[in-house]
């Protein structure tokens, strides 16, 4: 009940801000046309969670303003430490107070979908149609919500498997370029020794890191969440059962995965587990690219390789994996929507190459540019020579994002109860069937209470 009141309050405050933003002067809402040629100079505000160290904004924005001299970008960094929660709170406050908003950056699907639902974000379909391209062909990440586009994707951070190549060599195992979950489990078993586990799963934990309970689901093109696009439960999906069975077998039967009791009681973290060589493999997101060659905090004393996210069956297309991105949007109350769109379109294409900090979602990035970005990222680590560059590039080139299913407003509640039922299974011996039935019942109650 408290959560619903809070959502209604935020929506009300945002509505006030949006109305306030629309009463300022009767300027054409779609902006002033092609600002490359227009004589009118326009300043757009760009609100972001990303700091300078992580996103190289000075060089990136300078390059944009050079190409579009009649659009000035006023950067508003919402969190100097890159804290996305702090940034979200400040962005909502700015919207509620009627501040100028033009370009908005969201760091996760839930934050993006929530702001769309609150009317804070403008659809950009008219600009896409005017330019004449298809988002699904142009970009690797799906951003569609209810048949409309409200964002273009920036970086492309697919999940992959980090491998201790020294451990693989000792076990006589090759670096996989295409593999299944069964093969992943077999590798983990063969890699387990008295000194280290074959793998480490960093979740679930307190309703977070639920990616580790979607393992088999996430290998598919569609239907990868606990709730389907139509709002019904997806816990009867055989791939959810498969994930639970995998986790149970690896931890309890094979003893090839770090025990959940250790993870929770010792507050273990994936970086320590991998870089300290306590686990031979780690399923994690490619935000780790910037750390692969080691850092001051986590030195690298072994060789690293990268394998793709496993698929369910040998004959499957493969490449599908959880992906994180930055959702680049135009604010609903912007008076310069055309210019704001011009910036996000440039930033999510040429701008990603200029920025040089992340792998772009843009499909038109050349192999040469991709390799150059990878080399630039690795060069900033302590020991780039210890990273199997070819395996990393192979994975990044072939990774694909599943179709986006907008997160539900009550996602945190769902995650909490699924996490609890998983713990009953892994800690208390509750069988898989009972775990699924209990989770289904509790999830359905949440869905019904939120209709």
Tab-separated table of C-alpha atoms in Angstrom:
chain	number	residue	atom	x	y	z
A	1	UNK	CA	0.000	0.000	0.000
A	2	UNK	CA	2.809	2.384	0.927
A	3	UNK	CA	4.520	1.583	-2.370
A	4	UNK	CA	1.378	2.462	-4.354
A	5	UNK	CA	0.997	5.762	-2.486
A	6	UNK	CA	4.638	6.587	-3.207
A	7	UNK	CA	4.236	5.797	-6.917
A	8	UNK	CA	1.092	7.933	-7.089
A	9	UNK	CA	2.900	10.810	-5.345
A	10	UNK	CA	5.868	10.617	-7.726
A	11	UNK	CA	3.482	10.510	-10.687
A	12	UNK	CA	1.600	13.558	-9.361
A	13	UNK	CA	4.793	15.538	-8.819
A	14	UNK	CA	6.065	14.612	-12.286
A	15	UNK	CA	2.740	15.672	-13.797
A	16	UNK	CA	3.038	19.068	-12.122
A	17	UNK	CA	6.555	19.397	-13.520
A	18	UNK	CA	5.473	18.391	-17.003
A	19	UNK	CA	2.610	20.880	-16.994
A	20	UNK	CA	4.911	23.597	-15.718
A	21	UNK	CA	7.389	22.783	-18.445
A	22	UNK	CA	4.699	23.132	-21.110
A	23	UNK	CA	3.531	26.622	-20.072
A	24	UNK	CA	6.659	28.484	-20.978
A	25	UNK	CA	6.064	30.109	-24.286
A	26	UNK	CA	4.442	28.463	-27.278
A	27	UNK	CA	7.628	27.399	-29.095
A	28	UNK	CA	7.242	24.567	-31.611
A	29	UNK	CA	7.506	21.371	-29.547
A	30	UNK	CA	9.318	19.482	-32.264
A	31	UNK	CA	12.205	21.932	-32.342
A	32	UNK	CA	13.593	24.010	-35.144
A	33	UNK	CA	14.309	21.541	-37.924
A	34	UNK	CA	17.771	20.565	-39.110
A	35	UNK	CA	20.118	22.320	-36.706
A	36	UNK	CA	23.128	21.608	-38.892
A	37	UNK	CA	21.806	24.227	-41.301
A	38	UNK	CA	19.541	26.345	-39.108
A	39	UNK	CA	20.844	29.740	-38.038
A	40	UNK	CA	19.176	29.549	-34.616
A	41	UNK	CA	21.453	28.363	-31.832
A	42	UNK	CA	19.727	26.008	-29.391
A	43	UNK	CA	20.903	24.830	-25.982
A	44	UNK	CA	19.705	21.432	-24.815
A	45	UNK	CA	20.093	20.053	-21.303
A	46	UNK	CA	21.457	16.542	-20.974
A	47	UNK	CA	20.841	14.818	-17.621
A	48	UNK	CA	22.969	11.720	-16.995
A	49	UNK	CA	24.138	9.399	-14.220
A	50	UNK	CA	27.490	8.975	-16.005
A	51	UNK	CA	30.536	10.842	-14.740
A	52	UNK	CA	33.428	12.207	-16.775
A	53	UNK	CA	35.875	9.435	-15.887
A	54	UNK	CA	33.514	6.729	-17.111
A	55	UNK	CA	32.009	8.485	-20.142
A	56	UNK	CA	34.595	10.936	-21.492
A	57	UNK	CA	31.909	13.629	-21.900
A	58	UNK	CA	34.172	16.595	-22.662
A	59	UNK	CA	35.664	15.045	-25.776
A	60	UNK	CA	32.373	13.408	-26.810
A	61	UNK	CA	30.204	16.523	-26.521
A	62	UNK	CA	32.886	18.697	-28.139
A	63	UNK	CA	32.829	16.372	-31.171
A	64	UNK	CA	29.044	16.632	-31.394
A	65	UNK	CA	29.029	20.427	-31.138
A	66	UNK	CA	31.679	20.611	-33.850
A	67	UNK	CA	29.437	18.601	-36.189
A	68	UNK	CA	26.280	20.426	-35.095
A	69	UNK	CA	27.469	23.971	-34.277
A	70	UNK	CA	23.948	25.257	-33.724
A	71	UNK	CA	23.217	22.798	-30.895
A	72	UNK	CA	24.936	23.392	-27.563
A	73	UNK	CA	24.767	20.568	-25.029
A	74	UNK	CA	24.565	21.639	-21.393
A	75	UNK	CA	25.725	18.577	-19.427
A	76	UNK	CA	24.122	17.879	-16.042
A	77	UNK	CA	25.905	15.085	-14.178
A	78	UNK	CA	23.435	13.838	-11.571
A	79	UNK	CA	25.965	11.820	-9.576
A	80	UNK	CA	29.702	12.484	-9.625
A	81	UNK	CA	30.316	8.979	-8.290
A	82	UNK	CA	28.113	7.414	-10.966
A	83	UNK	CA	25.481	6.257	-8.453
A	84	UNK	CA	22.409	5.429	-10.558
A	85	UNK	CA	20.020	5.498	-7.582
A	86	UNK	CA	21.156	8.985	-6.577
A	87	UNK	CA	20.923	10.085	-10.217
A	88	UNK	CA	17.350	8.770	-10.548
A	89	UNK	CA	16.202	10.624	-7.436
A	90	UNK	CA	17.735	13.889	-8.638
A	91	UNK	CA	16.230	13.468	-12.095
A	92	UNK	CA	12.736	12.942	-10.665
A	93	UNK	CA	13.194	16.033	-8.496
A	94	UNK	CA	14.280	18.080	-11.526
A	95	UNK	CA	11.199	16.922	-13.451
A	96	UNK	CA	8.852	17.665	-10.552
A	97	UNK	CA	10.261	21.182	-10.144
A	98	UNK	CA	9.798	22.030	-13.823
A	99	UNK	CA	13.485	22.292	-14.746
A	100	UNK	CA	14.440	22.222	-18.411
A	101	UNK	CA	14.785	18.619	-19.540
A	102	UNK	CA	15.764	17.636	-23.078
A	103	UNK	CA	17.944	14.526	-23.176
A	104	UNK	CA	17.603	11.870	-20.474
A	105	UNK	CA	19.820	8.857	-19.867
A	106	UNK	CA	18.489	5.805	-18.010
A	107	UNK	CA	20.802	3.037	-16.833
A	108	UNK	CA	18.352	0.130	-16.619
A	109	UNK	CA	15.113	-1.146	-18.193
A	110	UNK	CA	13.101	-0.685	-14.990
A	111	UNK	CA	14.023	2.990	-14.633
A	112	UNK	CA	13.389	3.582	-18.322
A	113	UNK	CA	10.004	1.809	-18.372
A	114	UNK	CA	8.857	3.523	-15.178
A	115	UNK	CA	9.577	7.034	-16.541
A	116	UNK	CA	7.802	6.149	-19.795
A	117	UNK	CA	4.750	5.022	-17.808
A	118	UNK	CA	4.791	8.295	-15.855
A	119	UNK	CA	4.740	10.339	-19.066
A	120	UNK	CA	8.206	11.764	-18.552
A	121	UNK	CA	9.593	10.512	-21.866
A	122	UNK	CA	8.523	11.392	-25.413
A	123	UNK	CA	8.074	8.801	-28.179
A	124	UNK	CA	10.628	9.239	-30.964
A	125	UNK	CA	8.940	7.172	-33.694
A	126	UNK	CA	8.285	10.213	-35.908
A	127	UNK	CA	12.003	11.046	-36.049
A	128	UNK	CA	12.952	7.421	-36.725
A	129	UNK	CA	10.387	7.205	-39.542
A	130	UNK	CA	11.574	10.528	-40.964
A	131	UNK	CA	15.138	9.232	-41.070
A	132	UNK	CA	13.968	5.941	-42.548
A	133	UNK	CA	15.665	3.187	-40.568
A	134	UNK	CA	14.517	0.262	-38.430
A	135	UNK	CA	15.741	0.226	-34.853
A	136	UNK	CA	15.887	-3.592	-34.748
A	137	UNK	CA	18.251	-3.575	-37.737
A	138	UNK	CA	20.252	-0.546	-36.656
A	139	UNK	CA	20.927	-1.521	-33.039
A	140	UNK	CA	21.659	-4.673	-31.054
A	141	UNK	CA	19.363	-3.762	-28.137
A	142	UNK	CA	15.570	-3.648	-28.227
A	143	UNK	CA	14.056	-0.529	-26.585
A	144	UNK	CA	10.423	-0.800	-27.727
A	145	UNK	CA	7.620	-0.360	-25.183
A	146	UNK	CA	3.993	-0.973	-26.234
A	147	UNK	CA	4.813	-0.669	-29.950
A	148	UNK	CA	6.599	2.662	-29.533
A	149	UNK	CA	10.202	3.700	-29.242
A	150	UNK	CA	11.107	6.026	-26.394
A	151	UNK	CA	14.874	5.559	-26.472
A	152	UNK	CA	17.889	4.570	-28.525
A	153	UNK	CA	20.520	2.318	-26.895
A	154	UNK	CA	24.026	3.561	-26.159
A	155	UNK	CA	26.596	1.082	-24.887
A	156	UNK	CA	26.310	-2.680	-25.366
A	157	UNK	CA	27.238	-4.684	-22.287
A	158	UNK	CA	26.373	-8.339	-22.894
A	159	UNK	CA	26.949	-10.958	-20.228
A	160	UNK	CA	29.666	-13.496	-20.881
A	161	UNK	CA	31.771	-16.096	-19.080
A	162	UNK	CA	35.162	-15.075	-17.725
A	163	UNK	CA	37.630	-17.950	-17.727
A	164	UNK	CA	40.842	-18.528	-15.835
A	165	UNK	CA	42.815	-19.759	-18.844
A	166	UNK	CA	45.590	-21.174	-16.665
A	167	UNK	CA	43.017	-23.408	-14.951
A	168	UNK	CA	41.649	-24.459	-18.354
A	169	UNK	CA	45.126	-25.372	-19.573
A	170	UNK	CA	45.800	-27.422	-16.427
A	171	UNK	CA	42.536	-29.321	-16.985
A	172	UNK	CA	43.210	-29.796	-20.709
A	173	UNK	CA	40.150	-27.770	-21.716
A	174	UNK	CA	39.861	-25.470	-24.737
A	175	UNK	CA	38.358	-21.979	-24.643
A	176	UNK	CA	34.731	-22.488	-25.798
A	177	UNK	CA	33.521	-20.429	-28.745
A	178	UNK	CA	30.036	-21.968	-28.745
A	179	UNK	CA	28.659	-24.118	-25.946
A	180	UNK	CA	25.581	-25.292	-24.052
A	181	UNK	CA	24.644	-25.178	-20.384
A	182	UNK	CA	25.384	-28.907	-20.148
A	183	UNK	CA	28.897	-28.237	-21.414
A	184	UNK	CA	29.256	-25.306	-19.016
A	185	UNK	CA	28.318	-27.622	-16.130
A	186	UNK	CA	30.791	-30.217	-17.352
A	187	UNK	CA	33.575	-27.613	-17.525
A	188	UNK	CA	32.807	-26.416	-13.993
A	189	UNK	CA	32.984	-29.986	-12.682
A	190	UNK	CA	36.310	-30.673	-14.414
A	191	UNK	CA	37.781	-27.351	-13.251
A	192	UNK	CA	36.927	-27.896	-9.579
A	193	UNK	CA	39.916	-28.818	-7.402
A	194	UNK	CA	40.806	-28.723	-3.710
A	195	UNK	CA	41.955	-25.139	-4.233
A	196	UNK	CA	39.079	-23.627	-6.190
A	197	UNK	CA	35.536	-24.110	-7.440
A	198	UNK	CA	34.659	-24.456	-11.090
A	199	UNK	CA	32.291	-21.487	-10.991
A	200	UNK	CA	30.747	-18.813	-8.795
A	201	UNK	CA	27.192	-17.455	-9.000
A	202	UNK	CA	26.855	-13.992	-7.468
A	203	UNK	CA	23.139	-14.238	-6.880
A	204	UNK	CA	20.398	-14.196	-5.944
A	205	UNK	CA	21.007	-12.029	-2.906
A	206	UNK	CA	18.247	-10.321	-0.944
A	207	UNK	CA	16.074	-9.909	-4.024
A	208	UNK	CA	18.987	-8.709	-6.166
A	209	UNK	CA	21.126	-10.340	-8.847
A	210	UNK	CA	18.170	-12.430	-10.018
A	211	UNK	CA	19.967	-12.859	-13.349
A	212	UNK	CA	21.384	-15.966	-11.710
A	213	UNK	CA	17.915	-17.497	-11.506
A	214	UNK	CA	17.196	-16.775	-15.187
A	215	UNK	CA	20.211	-18.598	-16.594
A	216	UNK	CA	18.447	-20.834	-19.125
A	217	UNK	CA	15.665	-18.286	-19.754
A	218	UNK	CA	18.212	-15.641	-20.721
A	219	UNK	CA	19.630	-17.831	-23.507
A	220	UNK	CA	16.446	-17.353	-25.533
A	221	UNK	CA	15.374	-14.643	-27.982
A	222	UNK	CA	12.077	-13.934	-26.190
A	223	UNK	CA	10.162	-14.627	-22.989
A	224	UNK	CA	13.214	-14.242	-20.757
A	225	UNK	CA	11.643	-12.678	-17.649
A	226	UNK	CA	9.679	-14.067	-14.684
A	227	UNK	CA	6.627	-12.188	-15.975
A	228	UNK	CA	5.609	-12.281	-19.646
A	229	UNK	CA	4.894	-9.228	-21.780
A	230	UNK	CA	1.144	-9.737	-21.194
A	231	UNK	CA	1.623	-9.548	-17.424
A	232	UNK	CA	1.143	-13.260	-16.695
A	233	UNK	CA	3.573	-15.430	-14.747
A	234	UNK	CA	6.357	-17.190	-16.634
A	235	UNK	CA	7.398	-19.483	-13.781
A	236	UNK	CA	5.790	-22.466	-15.504
A	237	UNK	CA	8.400	-22.104	-18.251
A	238	UNK	CA	10.533	-25.302	-18.381
A	239	UNK	CA	13.637	-23.129	-18.595
A	240	UNK	CA	13.004	-21.720	-15.112
A	241	UNK	CA	12.863	-25.293	-13.815
A	242	UNK	CA	16.027	-26.076	-15.773
A	243	UNK	CA	17.841	-23.185	-14.071
A	244	UNK	CA	16.848	-24.376	-10.598
A	245	UNK	CA	17.942	-27.916	-11.435
A	246	UNK	CA	21.287	-26.649	-12.718
A	247	UNK	CA	21.939	-24.610	-9.602
A	248	UNK	CA	21.002	-27.515	-7.348
A	249	UNK	CA	23.126	-30.051	-9.234
A	250	UNK	CA	26.214	-27.835	-9.416
A	251	UNK	CA	26.196	-26.778	-5.794
A	252	UNK	CA	24.833	-29.831	-3.989
A	253	UNK	CA	25.628	-32.824	-6.200
A	254	UNK	CA	28.718	-31.860	-8.209
A	255	UNK	CA	29.997	-29.344	-5.640
A	256	UNK	CA	31.413	-27.396	-8.582
A	257	UNK	CA	29.889	-24.029	-7.589
A	258	UNK	CA	30.715	-21.937	-4.539
A	259	UNK	CA	28.154	-22.823	-1.827
A	260	UNK	CA	25.363	-20.313	-1.297
A	261	UNK	CA	26.001	-20.471	2.449
A	262	UNK	CA	29.548	-19.198	1.864
A	263	UNK	CA	28.362	-16.464	-0.479
A	264	UNK	CA	25.943	-15.098	2.095
A	265	UNK	CA	27.824	-15.698	5.343
A	266	UNK	CA	31.167	-14.445	4.037
A	267	UNK	CA	29.642	-11.714	1.840
A	268	UNK	CA	31.654	-12.895	-1.138
A	269	UNK	CA	32.013	-10.809	-4.288
A	270	UNK	CA	32.607	-11.924	-7.859
A	271	UNK	CA	35.707	-9.766	-8.353
A	272	UNK	CA	37.505	-11.277	-5.364
A	273	UNK	CA	36.418	-14.790	-6.293
A	274	UNK	CA	37.750	-14.492	-9.825
A	275	UNK	CA	40.888	-12.407	-9.387
A	276	UNK	CA	41.927	-14.352	-6.261
A	277	UNK	CA	41.481	-17.553	-8.324
A	278	UNK	CA	38.897	-19.016	-5.944
A	279	UNK	CA	36.634	-19.745	-8.941
A	280	UNK	CA	37.725	-20.733	-12.438
A	281	UNK	CA	34.732	-19.232	-14.257
A	282	UNK	CA	32.361	-16.341	-13.620
A	283	UNK	CA	29.139	-15.447	-15.424
A	284	UNK	CA	29.070	-11.647	-15.404
A	285	UNK	CA	28.389	-8.551	-17.496
A	286	UNK	CA	30.951	-7.056	-19.857
A	287	UNK	CA	31.233	-3.930	-17.767
A	288	UNK	CA	34.190	-6.034	-16.589
A	289	UNK	CA	36.021	-5.215	-19.843
A	290	UNK	CA	37.719	-2.284	-18.124
A	291	UNK	CA	39.113	-4.620	-15.426
A	292	UNK	CA	40.009	-7.728	-17.430
A	293	UNK	CA	43.718	-6.944	-17.490
A	294	UNK	CA	43.800	-6.210	-13.764
A	295	UNK	CA	43.623	-3.028	-11.708
A	296	UNK	CA	45.392	-1.608	-8.660
A	297	UNK	CA	42.681	-3.086	-6.448
A	298	UNK	CA	42.478	-6.420	-8.278
A	299	UNK	CA	45.829	-7.355	-9.853
A	300	UNK	CA	45.835	-10.053	-12.533
A	301	UNK	CA	48.284	-12.897	-11.909
A	302	UNK	CA	46.992	-15.379	-14.499
A	303	UNK	CA	45.770	-15.457	-18.079
A	304	UNK	CA	42.128	-14.635	-18.873
A	305	UNK	CA	39.890	-15.778	-21.721
A	306	UNK	CA	36.242	-15.101	-22.491
A	307	UNK	CA	33.502	-17.481	-23.602
A	308	UNK	CA	29.984	-16.682	-24.829
A	309	UNK	CA	26.894	-17.023	-22.650
A	310	UNK	CA	25.871	-20.698	-22.957
A	311	UNK	CA	22.830	-21.736	-24.988
A	312	UNK	CA	20.233	-24.364	-24.117
A	313	UNK	CA	20.618	-26.780	-27.043
A	314	UNK	CA	23.377	-27.475	-29.537
A	315	UNK	CA	21.131	-26.607	-32.476
A	316	UNK	CA	20.023	-23.240	-31.030
A	317	UNK	CA	21.141	-20.079	-32.800
A	318	UNK	CA	23.073	-18.921	-29.749
A	319	UNK	CA	24.482	-15.517	-28.868
A	320	UNK	CA	21.490	-14.431	-26.772
A	321	UNK	CA	22.478	-13.112	-23.382
A	322	UNK	CA	21.408	-10.573	-20.756
A	323	UNK	CA	22.480	-7.112	-21.913
A	324	UNK	CA	22.757	-3.790	-20.116
A	325	UNK	CA	22.735	-0.487	-21.960
A	326	UNK	CA	22.097	3.220	-21.516
A	327	UNK	CA	18.627	4.198	-22.690
A	328	UNK	CA	18.945	7.600	-24.412
A	329	UNK	CA	15.618	9.433	-24.418
A	330	UNK	CA	13.960	12.733	-25.257
A	331	UNK	CA	12.068	14.426	-22.415
A	332	UNK	CA	8.321	14.798	-22.873
A	333	UNK	CA	8.391	18.473	-21.855
A	334	UNK	CA	11.384	19.386	-24.044
A	335	UNK	CA	10.862	22.407	-26.306
A	336	UNK	CA	13.690	21.151	-28.511
A	337	UNK	CA	12.714	17.583	-29.270
A	338	UNK	CA	14.247	17.577	-32.741
A	339	UNK	CA	17.596	18.781	-31.426
A	340	UNK	CA	17.432	16.374	-28.484
A	341	UNK	CA	16.751	13.501	-30.881
A	342	UNK	CA	19.611	14.681	-33.120
A	343	UNK	CA	21.957	14.382	-30.141
A	344	UNK	CA	20.827	10.916	-29.009
A	345	UNK	CA	20.963	9.609	-32.580
A	346	UNK	CA	24.523	10.919	-33.027
A	347	UNK	CA	25.606	9.766	-29.572
A	348	UNK	CA	24.326	6.215	-30.068
A	349	UNK	CA	26.140	5.922	-33.404
A	350	UNK	CA	29.252	7.990	-34.209
A	351	UNK	CA	29.418	9.298	-30.659
A	352	UNK	CA	30.060	5.852	-29.217
A	353	UNK	CA	33.196	5.566	-31.323
A	354	UNK	CA	34.375	9.036	-30.325
A	355	UNK	CA	33.728	8.263	-26.669
A	356	UNK	CA	35.790	5.084	-26.871
A	357	UNK	CA	34.769	3.822	-23.436
A	358	UNK	CA	32.249	1.119	-24.261
A	359	UNK	CA	31.230	-1.347	-26.952
A	360	UNK	CA	28.422	0.333	-28.964
A	361	UNK	CA	24.955	-1.105	-29.566
A	362	UNK	CA	25.106	0.337	-33.095
A	363	UNK	CA	25.308	-2.441	-35.676
A	364	UNK	CA	27.208	-0.306	-38.197
A	365	UNK	CA	30.365	-0.194	-36.104
A	366	UNK	CA	33.109	-1.682	-38.255
A	367	UNK	CA	35.246	-4.576	-37.079
A	368	UNK	CA	38.202	-2.217	-37.142
A	369	UNK	CA	36.452	0.319	-34.890
A	370	UNK	CA	35.295	-2.404	-32.500
A	371	UNK	CA	38.796	-3.810	-32.195
A	372	UNK	CA	40.195	-0.315	-31.708
A	373	UNK	CA	37.736	0.340	-28.854
A	374	UNK	CA	38.601	-3.008	-27.245
A	375	UNK	CA	42.315	-2.276	-27.531
A	376	UNK	CA	41.790	1.152	-25.991
A	377	UNK	CA	39.857	-0.314	-23.075
A	378	UNK	CA	42.382	-3.067	-22.404
A	379	UNK	CA	45.314	-0.660	-22.714
A	380	UNK	CA	44.104	1.139	-19.603
A	381	UNK	CA	44.411	-2.033	-17.496
A	382	UNK	CA	47.600	-3.186	-15.767
A	383	UNK	CA	48.324	-6.326	-17.805
A	384	UNK	CA	46.417	-6.292	-21.110
A	385	UNK	CA	48.812	-8.891	-22.511
A	386	UNK	CA	47.302	-11.496	-20.152
A	387	UNK	CA	43.855	-11.143	-21.784
A	388	UNK	CA	42.909	-13.352	-24.731
A	389	UNK	CA	41.909	-10.472	-26.992
A	390	UNK	CA	40.597	-12.693	-29.794
A	391	UNK	CA	38.171	-14.560	-27.538
A	392	UNK	CA	36.850	-11.263	-26.152
A	393	UNK	CA	36.289	-9.765	-29.595
A	394	UNK	CA	34.622	-12.976	-30.825
A	395	UNK	CA	32.126	-12.892	-27.948
A	396	UNK	CA	31.357	-9.181	-28.308
A	397	UNK	CA	30.826	-9.481	-32.062
A	398	UNK	CA	28.383	-12.360	-31.763
A	399	UNK	CA	26.384	-11.452	-28.645
A	400	UNK	CA	22.712	-10.561	-29.111
A	401	UNK	CA	20.101	-8.956	-26.884
A	402	UNK	CA	16.778	-10.675	-26.281
A	403	UNK	CA	13.509	-8.844	-26.921
A	404	UNK	CA	12.833	-6.336	-24.184
A	405	UNK	CA	9.997	-7.054	-21.766
A	406	UNK	CA	9.260	-3.859	-19.805
A	407	UNK	CA	9.695	-4.516	-16.070
A	408	UNK	CA	6.524	-4.419	-13.964
A	409	UNK	CA	6.165	-1.830	-11.212
A	410	UNK	CA	6.148	-4.574	-8.578
A	411	UNK	CA	9.299	-6.280	-9.830
A	412	UNK	CA	11.094	-5.936	-6.479
A	413	UNK	CA	8.284	-7.867	-4.752
A	414	UNK	CA	8.513	-10.672	-7.307
A	415	UNK	CA	12.277	-10.882	-6.947
A	416	UNK	CA	12.014	-11.068	-3.164
A	417	UNK	CA	9.622	-14.037	-3.072
A	418	UNK	CA	11.451	-15.946	-5.839
A	419	UNK	CA	14.692	-15.383	-3.929
A	420	UNK	CA	13.074	-16.700	-0.736
A	421	UNK	CA	11.798	-19.863	-2.403
A	422	UNK	CA	15.211	-20.458	-3.964
A	423	UNK	CA	16.803	-20.259	-0.508
A	424	UNK	CA	14.353	-22.847	0.806
A	425	UNK	CA	15.539	-25.135	-1.968
A	426	UNK	CA	19.274	-24.553	-1.760
A	427	UNK	CA	19.522	-24.232	2.039
A	428	UNK	CA	16.651	-26.280	3.466
A	429	UNK	CA	16.298	-29.103	0.942
A	430	UNK	CA	12.943	-28.091	-0.539
A	431	UNK	CA	12.584	-30.024	-3.814
A	432	UNK	CA	12.443	-28.298	-7.194
A	433	UNK	CA	8.752	-29.017	-7.894
A	434	UNK	CA	7.680	-27.668	-4.498
A	435	UNK	CA	9.889	-24.618	-5.024
A	436	UNK	CA	8.276	-23.845	-8.372
A	437	UNK	CA	4.717	-24.350	-7.093
A	438	UNK	CA	5.310	-22.174	-4.035
A	439	UNK	CA	6.934	-19.448	-6.132
A	440	UNK	CA	4.082	-19.590	-8.672
A	441	UNK	CA	1.448	-19.206	-5.940
A	442	UNK	CA	3.184	-16.268	-4.285
A	443	UNK	CA	3.971	-14.529	-7.587
A	444	UNK	CA	0.362	-14.911	-8.727
A	445	UNK	CA	-0.847	-13.274	-5.519
A	446	UNK	CA	1.414	-10.297	-6.201
A	447	UNK	CA	0.199	-10.045	-9.804
A	448	UNK	CA	-3.451	-10.198	-8.678
A	449	UNK	CA	-2.913	-7.570	-5.978
A	450	UNK	CA	-1.448	-5.182	-8.517
A	451	UNK	CA	-4.193	-5.450	-11.169
